[in-house]
Structure formats: C-alpha cells, structure tokens
CSV table of C-alpha atoms in Angstrom, one decimal:
chain,number,residue,atom,x,y,z
A,1,MET,CA,97.6,75.9,136.4
A,2,PRO,CA,97.0,77.6,133.0
A,3,ASN,CA,96.2,75.5,130.0
A,4,ILE,CA,97.8,75.7,126.5
A,5,ALA,CA,95.1,78.1,125.3
A,6,GLU,CA,95.8,80.5,128.2
A,7,ILE,CA,99.5,80.3,127.6
A,8,LEU,CA,99.1,81.1,123.9
A,9,SER,CA,96.8,84.0,124.8
A,10,ILE,CA,99.5,85.4,127.1
A,11,ILE,CA,102.2,85.0,124.5
A,12,LEU,CA,100.0,86.6,121.8
A,13,LYS,CA,99.3,89.6,124.1
A,14,ILE,CA,103.1,90.0,124.8
A,15,ILE,CA,103.9,90.0,121.1
A,16,ILE,CA,101.1,92.6,120.4
A,17,TYR,CA,101.9,94.9,123.3
A,18,ALA,CA,105.6,94.7,122.6
A,19,GLY,CA,104.8,95.6,119.0
A,20,ILE,CA,103.2,98.8,120.1
A,21,VAL,CA,106.3,99.8,122.1
A,22,GLN,CA,108.6,98.6,119.3
A,23,GLY,CA,106.7,100.7,116.7
A,24,PHE,CA,107.2,104.0,118.7
A,25,TYR,CA,110.7,103.1,119.7
A,26,SER,CA,111.8,102.2,116.1
A,27,ALA,CA,110.2,105.5,114.9
A,28,ILE,CA,112.5,107.4,117.3
A,29,VAL,CA,115.6,105.5,116.3
A,30,LEU,CA,114.9,105.8,112.6
A,31,THR,CA,114.6,109.6,112.8
A,32,HIS,CA,117.8,109.9,114.8
A,33,THR,CA,120.0,107.3,113.1
A,34,LYS,CA,123.4,108.3,111.8
A,35,LEU,CA,122.6,106.8,108.5
A,36,ARG,CA,120.7,110.0,107.7
A,37,ASN,CA,118.3,108.3,105.2
A,38,PRO,CA,115.7,110.9,104.4
A,39,ALA,CA,113.2,108.2,103.6
A,40,ASN,CA,113.3,107.1,107.3
A,41,HIS,CA,110.9,109.9,108.3
A,42,TYR,CA,108.2,108.3,106.2
A,43,LEU,CA,109.0,104.8,107.6
A,44,ALA,CA,108.9,106.2,111.1
A,45,ILE,CA,105.4,107.6,110.6
A,46,LEU,CA,104.3,104.3,109.1
A,47,LEU,CA,105.5,102.4,112.2
A,48,MET,CA,103.7,104.9,114.4
A,49,VAL,CA,100.5,104.4,112.4
A,50,LEU,CA,100.8,100.7,112.8
A,51,SER,CA,101.2,101.1,116.6
A,52,ILE,CA,98.2,103.4,116.8
A,53,SER,CA,96.2,100.9,114.8
A,54,ILE,CA,97.1,98.2,117.2
A,55,LEU,CA,96.1,100.4,120.1
A,56,HIS,CA,92.8,101.1,118.3
A,57,SER,CA,92.1,97.4,117.7
A,58,SER,CA,93.1,96.2,121.1
A,59,PHE,CA,91.8,98.9,123.4
A,60,ILE,CA,89.2,101.0,121.7
A,61,ILE,CA,87.1,98.7,119.5
A,62,PRO,CA,86.5,96.0,122.1
A,63,TYR,CA,85.3,98.6,124.7
A,64,PHE,CA,83.8,101.2,122.4
A,65,HIS,CA,80.2,100.3,123.3
A,66,GLN,CA,80.8,101.2,126.9
A,67,PHE,CA,81.3,104.8,126.0
A,68,HIS,CA,78.7,105.1,123.3
A,69,HIS,CA,75.2,103.4,123.4
A,70,THR,CA,75.4,101.7,120.1
A,71,ASN,CA,76.6,98.4,118.7
A,72,PHE,CA,78.3,100.1,115.8
A,73,GLN,CA,82.1,99.9,115.8
A,74,ILE,CA,84.5,102.2,113.9
A,75,LYS,CA,86.3,99.4,112.2
A,76,GLU,CA,89.9,99.9,111.3
A,77,PRO,CA,90.3,103.3,109.6
A,78,PHE,CA,94.1,103.5,110.2
A,79,ILE,CA,94.6,100.7,107.7
A,80,LEU,CA,93.9,103.3,105.0
A,81,LEU,CA,97.0,105.2,106.2
A,82,VAL,CA,99.4,102.3,105.9
A,83,ILE,CA,99.7,102.1,102.2
A,84,PRO,CA,100.1,105.8,101.5
A,85,PHE,CA,103.0,105.9,103.9
A,86,VAL,CA,104.4,102.7,102.3
A,87,TRP,CA,104.2,104.4,99.0
A,88,LEU,CA,105.9,107.6,100.3
A,89,TYR,CA,108.7,105.6,101.8
A,90,VAL,CA,109.3,103.6,98.7
A,91,LYS,CA,109.1,106.8,96.6
A,92,LYS,CA,111.6,108.6,98.7
A,93,LEU,CA,113.9,105.6,98.8
A,94,ASN,CA,113.8,105.4,95.0
A,95,GLU,CA,114.0,109.1,94.3
A,96,PRO,CA,116.1,111.0,97.0
A,97,GLN,CA,115.0,114.3,95.3
A,98,PHE,CA,111.3,113.6,96.0
A,99,ARG,CA,109.6,116.3,98.1
A,100,PHE,CA,106.2,116.1,99.8
A,101,SER,CA,103.8,118.8,98.5
A,102,LYS,CA,100.2,119.8,99.1
A,103,LYS,CA,99.0,117.6,96.2
A,104,HIS,CA,100.2,114.5,98.0
A,105,LEU,CA,97.6,115.2,100.7
A,106,LEU,CA,95.2,113.6,98.3
A,107,HIS,CA,96.7,110.2,99.2
A,108,PHE,CA,95.1,110.6,102.6
A,109,ALA,CA,91.6,111.5,101.2
A,110,PRO,CA,90.2,107.9,101.6
A,111,PHE,CA,91.1,108.0,105.3
A,112,VAL,CA,89.5,111.4,105.9
A,113,VAL,CA,86.3,110.3,104.0
A,114,VAL,CA,86.1,107.0,106.0
A,115,MET,CA,86.5,108.8,109.3
A,116,LEU,CA,83.9,111.4,108.4
A,117,LEU,CA,81.4,108.8,107.3
A,118,SER,CA,82.0,106.7,110.4
A,119,PHE,CA,81.4,109.6,112.8
A,120,ILE,CA,78.3,110.8,110.9
A,121,PHE,CA,76.9,107.3,110.9
A,122,LEU,CA,77.8,106.8,114.6
A,123,LEU,CA,76.0,110.0,115.6
A,124,HIS,CA,73.0,109.2,113.4
A,125,ASN,CA,72.6,105.6,114.6
A,126,SER,CA,72.8,106.3,118.3
A,127,GLU,CA,69.2,107.3,117.9
A,128,ILE,CA,68.1,104.1,116.0
A,129,THR,CA,66.6,101.4,118.2
A,130,ASP,CA,65.2,99.1,115.4
A,131,SER,CA,67.7,96.3,114.9
A,132,LYS,CA,66.8,95.6,111.3
A,133,GLN,CA,67.2,99.3,110.3
A,134,PHE,CA,70.4,99.5,112.2
A,135,TYR,CA,71.7,96.3,110.4
A,136,SER,CA,70.7,97.7,107.0
A,137,HIS,CA,72.5,101.0,107.6
A,138,THR,CA,75.6,99.3,109.0
A,139,LEU,CA,75.7,96.9,106.1
A,140,THR,CA,75.5,99.7,103.6
A,141,LEU,CA,78.2,101.7,105.3
A,142,ASN,CA,80.6,98.7,105.5
A,143,ILE,CA,80.2,98.0,101.8
A,144,VAL,CA,80.9,101.6,101.0
A,145,LEU,CA,83.9,101.9,103.3
A,146,TYR,CA,85.6,98.6,102.3
A,147,THR,CA,85.0,99.2,98.6
A,148,ILE,CA,86.9,102.5,99.0
A,149,ALA,CA,89.7,100.7,100.9
A,150,LEU,CA,90.0,97.8,98.4
A,151,GLY,CA,90.1,100.3,95.5
A,152,GLN,CA,92.9,102.2,97.3
A,153,TYR,CA,94.9,99.1,97.9
A,154,ILE,CA,94.7,97.8,94.4
A,155,PHE,CA,95.8,101.2,93.0
A,156,TYR,CA,98.9,101.3,95.3
A,157,LEU,CA,99.7,97.6,94.6
A,158,ILE,CA,100.1,98.4,90.9
A,159,TYR,CA,102.0,101.6,91.6
A,160,ILE,CA,104.5,100.0,94.0
A,161,LEU,CA,105.1,97.1,91.6
A,162,ARG,CA,106.1,99.7,89.0
A,163,LEU,CA,108.4,101.4,91.5
A,164,ILE,CA,110.1,98.1,92.3
A,165,GLN,CA,110.8,97.5,88.6
A,166,LYS,CA,112.4,101.0,88.3
A,167,PHE,CA,114.3,100.4,91.5
A,168,LYS,CA,116.0,97.3,90.2
A,169,ALA,CA,116.9,98.8,86.9
A,170,LYS,CA,118.4,101.9,88.5
A,171,ALA,CA,120.3,100.0,91.1
A,172,LEU,CA,121.9,97.6,88.6
A,173,ASN,CA,122.9,100.5,86.3
A,174,GLU,CA,124.5,102.6,89.0
A,175,LEU,CA,125.9,100.3,91.7
A,176,SER,CA,128.4,97.5,91.8
A,177,ASN,CA,127.3,96.6,95.3
A,178,THR,CA,123.7,96.3,96.3
A,179,GLU,CA,124.4,94.7,99.6
A,180,ASN,CA,122.7,97.5,101.6
A,181,ILE,CA,120.6,98.7,98.8
A,182,ASP,CA,118.8,95.5,97.8
A,183,PRO,CA,115.6,95.3,95.7
A,184,ALA,CA,114.7,92.4,98.0
A,185,TRP,CA,113.9,95.1,100.7
A,186,LEU,CA,111.2,96.4,98.5
A,187,ARG,CA,109.9,92.9,98.0
A,188,ILE,CA,109.6,92.6,101.8
A,189,PHE,CA,107.6,95.8,101.7
A,190,LEU,CA,105.4,94.3,99.0
A,191,ILE,CA,104.8,91.1,100.9
A,192,THR,CA,103.8,93.2,104.0
A,193,PHE,CA,101.5,95.2,101.8
A,194,LEU,CA,99.9,92.1,100.4
A,195,ALA,CA,99.4,90.7,103.9
A,196,VAL,CA,97.6,93.8,105.0
A,197,PHE,CA,95.6,93.7,101.7
A,198,LEU,CA,94.5,90.1,102.4
A,199,LEU,CA,93.6,91.1,105.9
A,200,LEU,CA,91.5,93.9,104.5
A,201,VAL,CA,89.6,91.4,102.3
A,202,LEU,CA,89.0,89.2,105.3
A,203,MET,CA,87.8,92.2,107.3
A,204,MET,CA,85.5,93.2,104.5
A,205,THR,CA,84.0,89.7,104.4
A,206,ILE,CA,83.4,89.6,108.1
A,207,ALA,CA,82.0,93.1,108.3
A,208,ILE,CA,79.5,92.6,105.4
A,209,HIS,CA,78.3,89.3,106.7
A,210,ARG,CA,78.2,90.6,110.3
A,211,LEU,CA,79.9,87.4,111.5
A,212,GLU,CA,80.7,87.2,115.2
A,213,ALA,CA,84.5,86.8,115.5
A,214,GLY,CA,85.8,88.1,118.8
A,215,TYR,CA,89.3,87.1,117.9
A,216,PHE,CA,89.5,89.2,114.8
A,217,ASN,CA,90.8,92.3,116.5
A,218,GLN,CA,93.7,90.2,117.9
A,219,VAL,CA,94.5,88.9,114.4
A,220,VAL,CA,94.6,92.5,113.1
A,221,SER,CA,96.9,93.5,116.0
A,222,LEU,CA,99.2,90.5,115.5
A,223,VAL,CA,99.7,91.1,111.8
A,224,PHE,CA,100.5,94.8,112.4
A,225,ALA,CA,102.9,93.9,115.3
A,226,LEU,CA,104.8,91.4,113.1
A,227,ALA,CA,104.9,94.1,110.4
A,228,ILE,CA,106.5,96.5,112.9
A,229,TYR,CA,109.2,94.0,113.8
A,230,VAL,CA,110.1,93.3,110.2
A,231,LEU,CA,109.9,96.9,108.9
A,232,GLY,CA,111.6,98.5,111.9
A,233,TYR,CA,114.6,96.1,111.9
A,234,LYS,CA,115.2,95.9,108.2
A,235,GLY,CA,114.4,99.6,107.5
A,236,LEU,CA,117.0,100.8,110.0
A,237,PHE,CA,119.8,99.5,107.7
A,238,GLN,CA,118.4,100.7,104.3
A,239,GLN,CA,120.0,103.5,102.4
A,240,THR,CA,118.5,105.5,99.6
A,241,ILE,CA,118.6,103.5,96.4
A,242,LEU,CA,120.9,105.8,94.4
A,243,PRO,CA,122.9,108.8,95.4
A,244,GLN,CA,122.1,112.2,93.8
A,245,THR,CA,124.0,111.9,90.5
A,246,GLN,CA,126.3,114.6,89.5
A,247,GLU,CA,127.7,115.3,86.1
A,248,ILE,CA,131.4,116.0,85.8
A,249,GLN,CA,132.4,119.6,85.7
A,250,SER,CA,135.2,120.5,83.3
A,251,ASN,CA,137.0,123.8,82.6
A,252,ASN,CA,137.5,123.0,78.9
A,253,SER,CA,135.4,122.2,75.9
A,254,GLU,CA,136.7,118.7,75.4
A,255,ARG,CA,133.9,117.1,77.4
A,256,THR,CA,131.2,118.7,75.2
A,257,GLU,CA,133.0,117.7,72.0
A,258,ARG,CA,133.3,114.1,73.3
A,259,GLU,CA,129.6,113.9,74.1
A,260,THR,CA,128.5,115.3,70.7
A,261,THR,CA,130.7,112.8,68.8
A,262,VAL,CA,130.0,109.8,71.1
A,263,ASN,CA,129.0,107.5,68.3
A,264,GLN,CA,132.3,108.1,66.5
A,265,LEU,CA,134.3,107.6,69.7
A,266,ASP,CA,132.6,104.5,71.0
A,267,GLU,CA,135.5,102.2,70.1
A,268,GLN,CA,138.1,104.5,71.5
A,269,LEU,CA,136.1,105.0,74.7
A,270,LEU,CA,135.4,101.3,75.1
A,271,LYS,CA,139.1,100.5,74.7
A,272,LYS,CA,139.9,103.2,77.3
A,273,LEU,CA,137.4,101.7,79.7
A,274,ILE,CA,138.7,98.2,79.3
A,275,ASP,CA,142.3,99.3,79.7
A,276,PHE,CA,141.4,101.3,82.8
A,277,MET,CA,139.5,98.3,84.3
A,278,THR,CA,142.4,96.0,83.5
A,279,ASN,CA,145.3,98.2,84.6
A,280,ARG,CA,143.9,100.4,87.4
A,281,LYS,CA,141.5,97.8,88.8
A,282,PRO,CA,138.9,100.3,90.2
A,283,TYR,CA,136.6,97.3,91.1
A,284,TYR,CA,138.8,96.7,94.1
A,285,ASP,CA,136.6,99.4,95.7
A,286,PRO,CA,133.5,97.4,97.0
A,287,GLU,CA,131.4,100.6,96.8
A,288,LEU,CA,132.3,101.6,93.2
A,289,THR,CA,129.5,103.4,91.5
A,290,LEU,CA,128.8,104.4,87.9
A,291,THR,CA,129.3,108.1,88.8
A,292,ALA,CA,132.6,107.4,90.6
A,293,LEU,CA,134.0,105.4,87.7
A,294,ALA,CA,132.9,108.1,85.2
A,295,LEU,CA,134.8,110.7,87.3
A,296,GLN,CA,137.9,108.6,87.1
A,297,LEU,CA,137.6,108.2,83.4
A,298,GLU,CA,136.8,111.9,83.0
A,299,ILE,CA,133.6,111.3,81.0
A,300,SER,CA,130.0,111.8,81.9
A,301,ARG,CA,128.0,109.1,83.7
A,302,ASN,CA,125.5,109.0,80.9
A,303,GLN,CA,128.3,108.4,78.4
A,304,LEU,CA,129.7,105.6,80.6
A,305,SER,CA,126.3,104.0,81.1
A,306,GLU,CA,125.6,104.0,77.4
A,307,LEU,CA,129.0,102.7,76.7
A,308,ILE,CA,128.6,99.7,79.1
A,309,ASN,CA,125.0,99.0,77.9
A,310,THR,CA,125.8,99.0,74.2
A,311,GLY,CA,129.4,97.9,74.3
A,312,THR,CA,129.0,94.9,76.6
A,313,GLY,CA,125.3,94.2,76.4
A,314,GLY,CA,124.9,94.3,80.1
A,315,ASN,CA,124.4,96.6,83.1
A,316,PHE,CA,127.0,98.3,85.3
A,317,TYR,CA,126.5,95.8,88.1
A,318,ASP,CA,127.3,92.8,86.0
A,319,PHE,CA,130.1,94.6,84.1
A,320,VAL,CA,132.1,95.4,87.3
A,321,ASN,CA,131.4,92.1,89.1
A,322,LYS,CA,132.6,90.1,86.0
A,323,TYR,CA,136.0,91.7,86.5
A,324,ARG,CA,135.9,90.8,90.2
A,325,VAL,CA,135.1,87.2,89.3
A,326,ASP,CA,138.0,87.1,86.8
A,327,GLU,CA,140.2,88.6,89.5
A,328,VAL,CA,139.2,85.9,92.0
A,329,LYS,CA,139.9,83.2,89.4
A,330,GLN,CA,143.4,84.6,88.8
A,331,LEU,CA,144.2,84.9,92.5
A,332,MET,CA,143.1,81.3,93.1
A,333,GLU,CA,145.7,80.2,90.6
A,334,HIS,CA,148.4,82.4,92.0
A,335,PRO,CA,150.9,80.6,94.3
A,336,LYS,CA,150.9,83.6,96.7
A,337,TYR,CA,147.2,83.1,97.5
A,338,LYS,CA,147.2,79.3,97.8
A,339,ASP,CA,146.8,79.5,101.6
A,340,TYR,CA,144.2,82.2,101.5
A,341,THR,CA,140.6,81.3,102.3
A,342,ILE,CA,138.2,81.7,99.4
A,343,LEU,CA,136.4,84.5,101.3
A,344,ALA,CA,139.7,86.4,101.8
A,345,ILE,CA,140.4,86.2,98.1
A,346,ALA,CA,136.9,87.5,97.4
A,347,PHE,CA,137.4,90.5,99.6
A,348,GLU,CA,140.8,91.0,98.0
A,349,ALA,CA,139.0,91.3,94.6
A,350,GLY,CA,136.5,93.8,95.8
A,351,PHE,CA,133.4,91.7,96.8
A,352,PRO,CA,131.6,93.2,99.8
A,353,SER,CA,130.3,90.0,101.3
A,354,LYS,CA,130.2,86.2,101.2
A,355,SER,CA,126.6,85.9,100.0
A,356,THR,CA,127.1,88.4,97.2
A,357,PHE,CA,130.3,86.7,96.1
A,358,ASN,CA,128.8,83.2,96.1
A,359,SER,CA,125.8,84.1,94.0
A,360,ILE,CA,127.8,86.3,91.5
A,361,PHE,CA,130.6,83.7,91.1
A,362,LYS,CA,128.2,80.9,90.3
A,363,LYS,CA,126.3,83.2,87.9
A,364,PHE,CA,129.4,83.8,85.8
A,365,THR,CA,131.2,80.4,86.1
A,366,GLY,CA,128.4,77.9,86.7
A,367,PHE,CA,130.3,76.6,89.8
A,368,THR,CA,130.4,77.5,93.4
A,369,PRO,CA,133.8,79.0,94.5
A,370,SER,CA,134.7,75.8,96.4
A,371,GLU,CA,133.9,73.7,93.3
A,372,TYR,CA,135.9,75.9,91.1
A,373,ARG,CA,139.0,75.8,93.4
A,374,ASN,CA,138.8,72.1,93.8
A,375,ARG,CA,138.8,71.7,90.0
A,376,LEU,CA,142.0,73.7,89.8
A,377,SER,CA,143.7,71.2,92.2
C-alpha cells in the first residue's frame, strides 16, 4: 500500500503533467476565442513557453547525462523567455496599437546568449575529465548565466510596475466599468512574475553552491504548472485595457471653435454635462466610456476628460459611479422599488455586478448597501 510520500508524489506529477497539457490547450483556446483580444497571441506563446519549460525540467534535465557523457546540465534557459512575453502581453493589453517589430527581438537576446554559452560549454567540457577543473568552469558559467538572468528580471520588474501604474490611470479615466478590465489582473501577472523571479534566485543559489537537490526540477515544474492554470484561466476573459479612441468628426467649424476657447466655456460645458447626466442618465449603460459620453455631448473626448478632471477633481470612473450611487439612493427611497432587492436596484442604476456595486457604494457613502437601506427604515 503506498505511503503518504508516494501519494503526494503521484499528485504532484498529475498536477505537473496536466499543466503541460493545459498550457498547450489554453494557447489554442486563446488564439481562437471570440473575444478577439489581440494580446492573447502573446499570452498563448507565454503559456507554451511555460509548458516547454516543464517538459525540459521534467524529462530532459534529469536524463540528460544518459545522452551526453558529462555531468553538466543545461539549467533552465526557457525562464529567460517568460518575462519578455509577460512584458509583450502587458504592453499589448495596455496599448492596443502596439506592433511587434524587429527591434523587439532584442528582448530575447539574453535567451540566445545563454543557449549559445551553454552549448559551447557543453561541447568543451565533454573532453574534461578533471573534476576540479570541471567544477571551476561550471561555477564560472553559472555565475555568468544567472547574473544575466537576474539583471533581465530586475529590468522587467521595474518596467512592468510602470505599465501597471499607467494602466490604472488610463482605465479610470476612460471607463465607468472595469469589471472585465481590472488592474488586479496585471497585479496577478506581477505576482506570477515575482514568483518566477524568486525561483530564479533560489536556482542561482543552488547552481553556484552546487548543492544536490534532486527535487528542484519538480519545484520548477510545479511553479510553472500553477502559473499556467492561473494565467490560462484568467487571461481568457481579459479584454484590451482601452479601446482605440476616436475623436468626433464634425462637418462644421463649431467643434474647433469650442476647443480653442475651452477655458472660456468651461462653466457652460460643465453645466451642459451635469444637466445631461441628470436628465438623460447615460450612466444607465454599464459599459459607458469617456469616448461614448463625449460623442453624446458632441464634444471631443479630450475636452470631456479635462472638464471632468478639473471641474470635479476626480476621474471619469468616479464621476459616473457617483451618479449611479445617487441613483441607487433615490430608488431605495422610492415606493415603487421597496420590494426590489438591493442588487436589482443596483442593476437598474447601471452597476455591472454586485462586487463592483458594494465597493463603490461604500466608498461614496461610508455604509454597505444593506446598512444604508436599514437606516432608511
């Protein structure tokens, strides 16, 4: 009868091997999904890289010495491809107009360099029989390889953090609903990135000190398999952060005149905006965007953005959702809606989901929806 250790080993192998299949399967689904997110192509390649890396760790590294008469092992070169594709995915998600060009091939230079050095070292050391000399050469190579890898990861960490900051600012200034376009998704990517980074640091320590750790390849495979499950599932439902923005086309010169005298018309435009929000209630549309509202007001989106930022001191997201909260408060007091559930009222006011409604309502009132309704009675 198998003991606990054997059972855990079997479960671990199932998770790892299923992760390989899931990675390739998710890549196929992502590139054929009806969501048509152009960033999915980069995510699909990333998932395939993770699957290939698991295959390398699980089936090539442990048995490499059987095919080549040397103790040297090509460590985990594919880890150098993970972060460039994370960056490409985040970049495309944040900037739909982004196009891959020849200059972006430089992002894969560390991987190419590491692979070349590894193969050169492998061929050279197949002729070395002295263990001390072999250890010296291996130690030197590992230090060089992992120094390159750590430098690459630190660079991308800083870059992705900046992209996340830009992401959040753009989303809140263009969208009134970030349900499917949530900065939290980029934070998940960042956490995944940090997990791989910490794994790289651990790998560097083990490689340099030449510690015997037969379980290490399984750890690498498990981390990558878990990353595949998270990124494959969450990435399937992500859209591009912002749509391609379009300015309003007009057949007369009034728009140009309005834009050149925007400072003089701020008060009139602000009054027009408030009256429109109060009487037309465009916030009933859960997917209302800055561009769509600008079209309805017949002004440019840049004008509207500046008007909201300077006139209300907030962003578009808070501006629209404040009206939704006020609408919910009014509906709660209306006799017609006394038998409606709180969630039904929230949907009536334009909120896209329960979680979004609860967080925004408490942000503007200081109470949960249930607490506020109880206070009314």
